[in-house]
GROMACS .gro file of C-alpha atoms in nm:
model
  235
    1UNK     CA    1   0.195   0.464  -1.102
    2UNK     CA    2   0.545   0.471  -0.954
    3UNK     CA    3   0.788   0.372  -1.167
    4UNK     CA    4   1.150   0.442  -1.005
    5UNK     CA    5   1.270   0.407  -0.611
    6UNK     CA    6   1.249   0.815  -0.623
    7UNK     CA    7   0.906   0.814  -0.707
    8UNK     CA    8   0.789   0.512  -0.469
    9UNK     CA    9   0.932   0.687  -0.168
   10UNK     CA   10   0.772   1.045  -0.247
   11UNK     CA   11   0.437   0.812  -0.340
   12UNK     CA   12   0.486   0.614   0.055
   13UNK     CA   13   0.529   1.011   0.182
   14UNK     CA   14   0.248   1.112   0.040
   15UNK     CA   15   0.033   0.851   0.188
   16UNK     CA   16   0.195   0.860   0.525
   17UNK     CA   17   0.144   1.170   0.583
   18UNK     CA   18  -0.196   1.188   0.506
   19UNK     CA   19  -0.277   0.830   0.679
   20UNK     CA   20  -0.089   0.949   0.993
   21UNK     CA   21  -0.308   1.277   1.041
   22UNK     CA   22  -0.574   1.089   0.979
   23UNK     CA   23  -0.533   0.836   1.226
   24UNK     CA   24  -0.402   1.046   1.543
   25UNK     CA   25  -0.693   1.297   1.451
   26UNK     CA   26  -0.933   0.969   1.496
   27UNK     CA   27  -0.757   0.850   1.775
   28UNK     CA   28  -0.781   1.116   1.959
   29UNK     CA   29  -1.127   1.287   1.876
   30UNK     CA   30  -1.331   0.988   1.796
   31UNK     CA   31  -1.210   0.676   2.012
   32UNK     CA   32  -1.050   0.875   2.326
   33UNK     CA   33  -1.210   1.215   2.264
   34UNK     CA   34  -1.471   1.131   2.502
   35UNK     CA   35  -1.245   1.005   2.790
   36UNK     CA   36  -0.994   1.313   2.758
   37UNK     CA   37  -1.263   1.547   2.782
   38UNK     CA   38  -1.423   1.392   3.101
   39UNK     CA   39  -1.090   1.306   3.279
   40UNK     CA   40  -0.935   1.692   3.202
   41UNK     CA   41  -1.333   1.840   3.301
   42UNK     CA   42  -1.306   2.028   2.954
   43UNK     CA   43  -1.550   2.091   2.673
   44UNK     CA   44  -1.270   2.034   2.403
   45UNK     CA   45  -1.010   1.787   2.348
   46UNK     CA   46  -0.729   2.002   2.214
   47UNK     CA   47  -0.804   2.182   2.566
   48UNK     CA   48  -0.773   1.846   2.710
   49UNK     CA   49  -0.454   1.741   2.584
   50UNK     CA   50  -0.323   2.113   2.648
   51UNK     CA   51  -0.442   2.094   3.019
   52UNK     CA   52  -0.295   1.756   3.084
   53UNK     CA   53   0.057   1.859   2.899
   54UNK     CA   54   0.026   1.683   2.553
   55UNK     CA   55  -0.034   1.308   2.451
   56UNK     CA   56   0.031   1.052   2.687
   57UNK     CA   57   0.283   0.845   2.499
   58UNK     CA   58   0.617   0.599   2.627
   59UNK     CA   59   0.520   0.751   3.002
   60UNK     CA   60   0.532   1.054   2.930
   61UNK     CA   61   0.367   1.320   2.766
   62UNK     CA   62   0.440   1.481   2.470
   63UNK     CA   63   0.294   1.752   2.226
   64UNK     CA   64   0.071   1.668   1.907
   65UNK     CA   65   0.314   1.754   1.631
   66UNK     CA   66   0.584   1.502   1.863
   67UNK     CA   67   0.302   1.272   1.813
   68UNK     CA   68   0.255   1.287   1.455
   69UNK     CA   69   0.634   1.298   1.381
   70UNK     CA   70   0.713   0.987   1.582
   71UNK     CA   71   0.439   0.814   1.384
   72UNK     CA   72   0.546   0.900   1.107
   73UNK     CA   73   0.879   0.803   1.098
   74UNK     CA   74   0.753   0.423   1.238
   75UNK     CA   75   0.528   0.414   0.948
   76UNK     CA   76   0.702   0.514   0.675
   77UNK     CA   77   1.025   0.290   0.729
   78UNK     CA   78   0.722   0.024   0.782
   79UNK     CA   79   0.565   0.065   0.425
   80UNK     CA   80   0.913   0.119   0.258
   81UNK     CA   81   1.062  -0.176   0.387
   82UNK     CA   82   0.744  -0.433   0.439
   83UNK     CA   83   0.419  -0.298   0.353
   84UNK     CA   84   0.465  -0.133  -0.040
   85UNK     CA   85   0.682  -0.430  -0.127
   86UNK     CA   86   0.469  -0.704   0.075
   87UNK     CA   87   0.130  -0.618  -0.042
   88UNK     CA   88   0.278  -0.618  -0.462
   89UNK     CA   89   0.358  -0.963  -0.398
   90UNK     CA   90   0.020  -1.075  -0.190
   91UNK     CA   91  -0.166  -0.885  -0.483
   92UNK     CA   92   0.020  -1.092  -0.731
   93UNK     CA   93  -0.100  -1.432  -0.564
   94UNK     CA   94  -0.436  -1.374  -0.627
   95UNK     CA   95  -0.452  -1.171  -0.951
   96UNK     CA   96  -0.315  -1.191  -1.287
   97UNK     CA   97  -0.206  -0.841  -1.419
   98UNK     CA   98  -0.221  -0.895  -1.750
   99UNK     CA   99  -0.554  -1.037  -1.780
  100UNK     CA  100  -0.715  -0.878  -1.431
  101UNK     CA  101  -0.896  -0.554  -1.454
  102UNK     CA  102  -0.648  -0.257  -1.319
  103UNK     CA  103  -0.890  -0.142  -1.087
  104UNK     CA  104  -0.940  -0.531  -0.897
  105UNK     CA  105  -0.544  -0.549  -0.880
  106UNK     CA  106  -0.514  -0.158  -0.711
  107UNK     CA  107  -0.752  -0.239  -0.522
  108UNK     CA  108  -0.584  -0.576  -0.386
  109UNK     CA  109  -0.256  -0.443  -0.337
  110UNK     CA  110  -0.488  -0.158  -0.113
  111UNK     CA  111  -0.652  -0.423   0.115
  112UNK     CA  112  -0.332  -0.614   0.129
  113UNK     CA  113  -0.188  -0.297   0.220
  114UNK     CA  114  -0.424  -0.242   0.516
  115UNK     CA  115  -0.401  -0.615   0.600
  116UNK     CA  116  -0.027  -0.583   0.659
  117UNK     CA  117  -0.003  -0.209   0.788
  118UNK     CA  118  -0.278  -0.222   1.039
  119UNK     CA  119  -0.227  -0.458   1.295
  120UNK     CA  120   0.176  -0.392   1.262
  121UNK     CA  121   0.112   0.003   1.332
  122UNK     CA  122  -0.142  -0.104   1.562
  123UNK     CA  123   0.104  -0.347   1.776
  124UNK     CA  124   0.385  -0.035   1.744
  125UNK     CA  125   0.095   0.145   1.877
  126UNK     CA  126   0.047  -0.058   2.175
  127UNK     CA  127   0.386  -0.016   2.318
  128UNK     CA  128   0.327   0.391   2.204
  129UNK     CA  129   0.056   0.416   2.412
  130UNK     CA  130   0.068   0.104   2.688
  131UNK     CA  131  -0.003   0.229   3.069
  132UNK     CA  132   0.368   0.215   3.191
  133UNK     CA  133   0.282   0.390   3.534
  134UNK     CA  134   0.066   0.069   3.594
  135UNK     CA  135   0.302  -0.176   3.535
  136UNK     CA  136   0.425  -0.371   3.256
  137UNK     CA  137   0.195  -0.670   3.179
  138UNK     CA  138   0.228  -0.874   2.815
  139UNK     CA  139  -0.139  -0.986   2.841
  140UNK     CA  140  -0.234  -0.635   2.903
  141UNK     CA  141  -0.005  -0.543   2.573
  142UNK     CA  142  -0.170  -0.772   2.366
  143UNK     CA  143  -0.534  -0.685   2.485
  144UNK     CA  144  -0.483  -0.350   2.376
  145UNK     CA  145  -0.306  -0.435   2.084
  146UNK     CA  146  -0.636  -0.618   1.971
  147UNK     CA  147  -0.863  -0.360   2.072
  148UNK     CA  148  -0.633  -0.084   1.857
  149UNK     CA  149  -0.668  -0.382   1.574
  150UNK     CA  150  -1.067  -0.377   1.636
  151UNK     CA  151  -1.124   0.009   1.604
  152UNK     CA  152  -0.819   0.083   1.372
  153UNK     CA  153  -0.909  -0.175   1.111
  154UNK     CA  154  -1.230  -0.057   0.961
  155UNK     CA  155  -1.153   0.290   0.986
  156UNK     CA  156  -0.804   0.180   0.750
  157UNK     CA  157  -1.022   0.013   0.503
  158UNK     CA  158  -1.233   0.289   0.415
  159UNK     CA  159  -1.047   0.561   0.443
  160UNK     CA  160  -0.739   0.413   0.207
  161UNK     CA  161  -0.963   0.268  -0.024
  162UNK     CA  162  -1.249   0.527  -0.081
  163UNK     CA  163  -1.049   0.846   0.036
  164UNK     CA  164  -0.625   0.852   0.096
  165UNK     CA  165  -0.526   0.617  -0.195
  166UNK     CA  166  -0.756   0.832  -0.454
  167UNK     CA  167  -0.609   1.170  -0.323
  168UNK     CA  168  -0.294   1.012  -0.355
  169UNK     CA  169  -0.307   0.930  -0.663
  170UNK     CA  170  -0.445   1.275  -0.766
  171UNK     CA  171  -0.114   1.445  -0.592
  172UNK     CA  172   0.120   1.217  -0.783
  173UNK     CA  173  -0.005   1.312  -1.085
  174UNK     CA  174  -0.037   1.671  -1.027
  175UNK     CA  175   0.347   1.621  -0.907
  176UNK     CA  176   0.492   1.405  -1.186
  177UNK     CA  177   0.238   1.541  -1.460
  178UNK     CA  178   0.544   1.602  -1.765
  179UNK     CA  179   0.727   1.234  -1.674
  180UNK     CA  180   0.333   1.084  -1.665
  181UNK     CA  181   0.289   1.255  -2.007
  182UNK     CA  182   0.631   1.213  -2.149
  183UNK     CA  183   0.603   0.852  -2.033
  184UNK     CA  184   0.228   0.819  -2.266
  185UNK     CA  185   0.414   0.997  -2.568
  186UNK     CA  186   0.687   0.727  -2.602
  187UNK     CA  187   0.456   0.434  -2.601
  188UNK     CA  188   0.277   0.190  -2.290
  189UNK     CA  189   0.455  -0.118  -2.426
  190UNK     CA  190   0.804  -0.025  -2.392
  191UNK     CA  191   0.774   0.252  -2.102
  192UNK     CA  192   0.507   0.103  -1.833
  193UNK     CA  193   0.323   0.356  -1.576
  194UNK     CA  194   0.397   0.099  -1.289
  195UNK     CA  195   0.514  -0.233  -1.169
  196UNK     CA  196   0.208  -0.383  -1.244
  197UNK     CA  197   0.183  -0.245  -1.606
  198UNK     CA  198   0.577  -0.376  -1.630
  199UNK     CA  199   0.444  -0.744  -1.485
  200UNK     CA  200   0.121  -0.676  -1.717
  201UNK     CA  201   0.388  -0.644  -2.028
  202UNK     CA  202   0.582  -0.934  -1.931
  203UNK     CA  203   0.245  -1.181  -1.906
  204UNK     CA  204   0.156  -1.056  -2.230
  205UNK     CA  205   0.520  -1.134  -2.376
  206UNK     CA  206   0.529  -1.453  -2.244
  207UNK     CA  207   0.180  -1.513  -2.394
  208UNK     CA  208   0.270  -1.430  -2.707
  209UNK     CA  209   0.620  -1.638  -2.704
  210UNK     CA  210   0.395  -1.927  -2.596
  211UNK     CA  211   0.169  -1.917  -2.869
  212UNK     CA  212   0.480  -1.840  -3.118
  213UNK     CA  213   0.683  -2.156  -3.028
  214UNK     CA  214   0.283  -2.373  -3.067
  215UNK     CA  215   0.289  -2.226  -3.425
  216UNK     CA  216   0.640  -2.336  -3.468
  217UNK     CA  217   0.605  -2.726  -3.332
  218UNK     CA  218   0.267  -2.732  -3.554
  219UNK     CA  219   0.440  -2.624  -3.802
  220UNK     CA  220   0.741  -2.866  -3.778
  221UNK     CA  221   0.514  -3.166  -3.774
  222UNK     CA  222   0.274  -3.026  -4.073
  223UNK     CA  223   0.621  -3.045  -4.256
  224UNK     CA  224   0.759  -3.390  -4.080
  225UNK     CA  225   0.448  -3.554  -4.180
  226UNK     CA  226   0.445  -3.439  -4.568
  227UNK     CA  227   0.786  -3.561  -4.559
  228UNK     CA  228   0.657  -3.888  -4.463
  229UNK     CA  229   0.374  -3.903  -4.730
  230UNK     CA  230   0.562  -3.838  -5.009
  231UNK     CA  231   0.487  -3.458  -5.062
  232UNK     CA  232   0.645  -3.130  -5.109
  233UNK     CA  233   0.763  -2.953  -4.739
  234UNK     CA  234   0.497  -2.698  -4.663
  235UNK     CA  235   0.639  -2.318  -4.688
   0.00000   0.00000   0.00000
């Protein structure tokens, strides 16, 4: 749906912000929820990170909204830079835009996404959140970093590709509604919605140049042979 740098970066805010919610709100209630209630002696988790000072994060602790900022700013440089770019070009590998269904390509460059953002956020994470008053140990790092890979993974897969993406994409229209429609009024063809409608156009182009210069060398030898027979060039 993007179709300029402006509107990729508010579309990789828009899905940051809700993927990053979503994730600290399921680390924190549904995989350590348990284990922050029964080490604080509380009933609640937010009472449990309020009674042991905030989240326990790079040896220290630190409040929820810290948290979520820090997060943030790690993942969207991550999908600016690797993941939004990456996963286009993965997507491209296996499907054909211009003669693939929209829906299978969105939904390849979404499990690309999560193939790529997942178990780099999730390595991030494991320096976040590593046990520094224990000691620093590199197997330790990457055991955790595959256990964050393990619980993080299918939670990513759902959630982007039956719940964020969608709402995303119901946002970015609601936000860029008159270019959207101003965009329909002057044509698809010469005013794509997206990259992969642009790549779409440019298959179909080249499709149609193909089967352009065919006529032309069929033509050429209809006309080479009648010259040889003795007849009339065809028109």
């Amino acid at each position: 749906m993007p179709r300029n740098q402006f509107q990729r970066m508010v579309f990789a805010f828009i899905t940051v912000v809700i993927t990053v919610h979503a994730y600290v709100f399921y680390s924190l209630y549904v995989v350590n929820g348990g284990t922050l209630m029964a080490v604080n002696e509380t009933t609640s988790v937010i009472a449990a990170i309020n009674k042991q000072g905030g989240v326990y994060m790079l040896n220290t602790y630190i409040p929820i909204w810290g948290c979520i900022l820090i997060e943030f700013c790690l993942a969207y440089v991550l999908e600016n830079l690797v993941g939004s770019p990456a996963s286009f070009k993965l997507a491209c590998r296996v499907f054909n835009p211009a003669k693939n269904h929209p829906m299978l390509f969105e939904t390849a460059i979404i499990c690309a996404t999560v193939g790529i953002m997942c178990p780099a956020m999730s390595f991030i994470a494991a320096f976040l959140y590593y046990p520094y008053y224990a000691g620093f140990n590199i197997l330790t790092l990457l055991a955790n970093f595959l256990k964050l890979v393990c619980f993080n993974f299918p939670f990513a897969y759902f959630t982007q590709l039956f719940f964020i993406q969608p709402l995303v994409r119901v946002i970015f229209r609601a936000l860029f509604r008159k270019d959207i429609e101003a965009r329909g009024k002057e044509g698809e063809q010469f005013n794509p919605e997206n990259e992969q409608e642009a790549i779409a156009n440019i298959f179909q182009r080249m499709d149609e140049i193909k089967e352009e210069l065919a006529h032309e060398r069929r033509r050429r030898k209809a006309l080479e042979n009648a010259v040889q027979d003795g007849m009339q060039p065809m028109k």
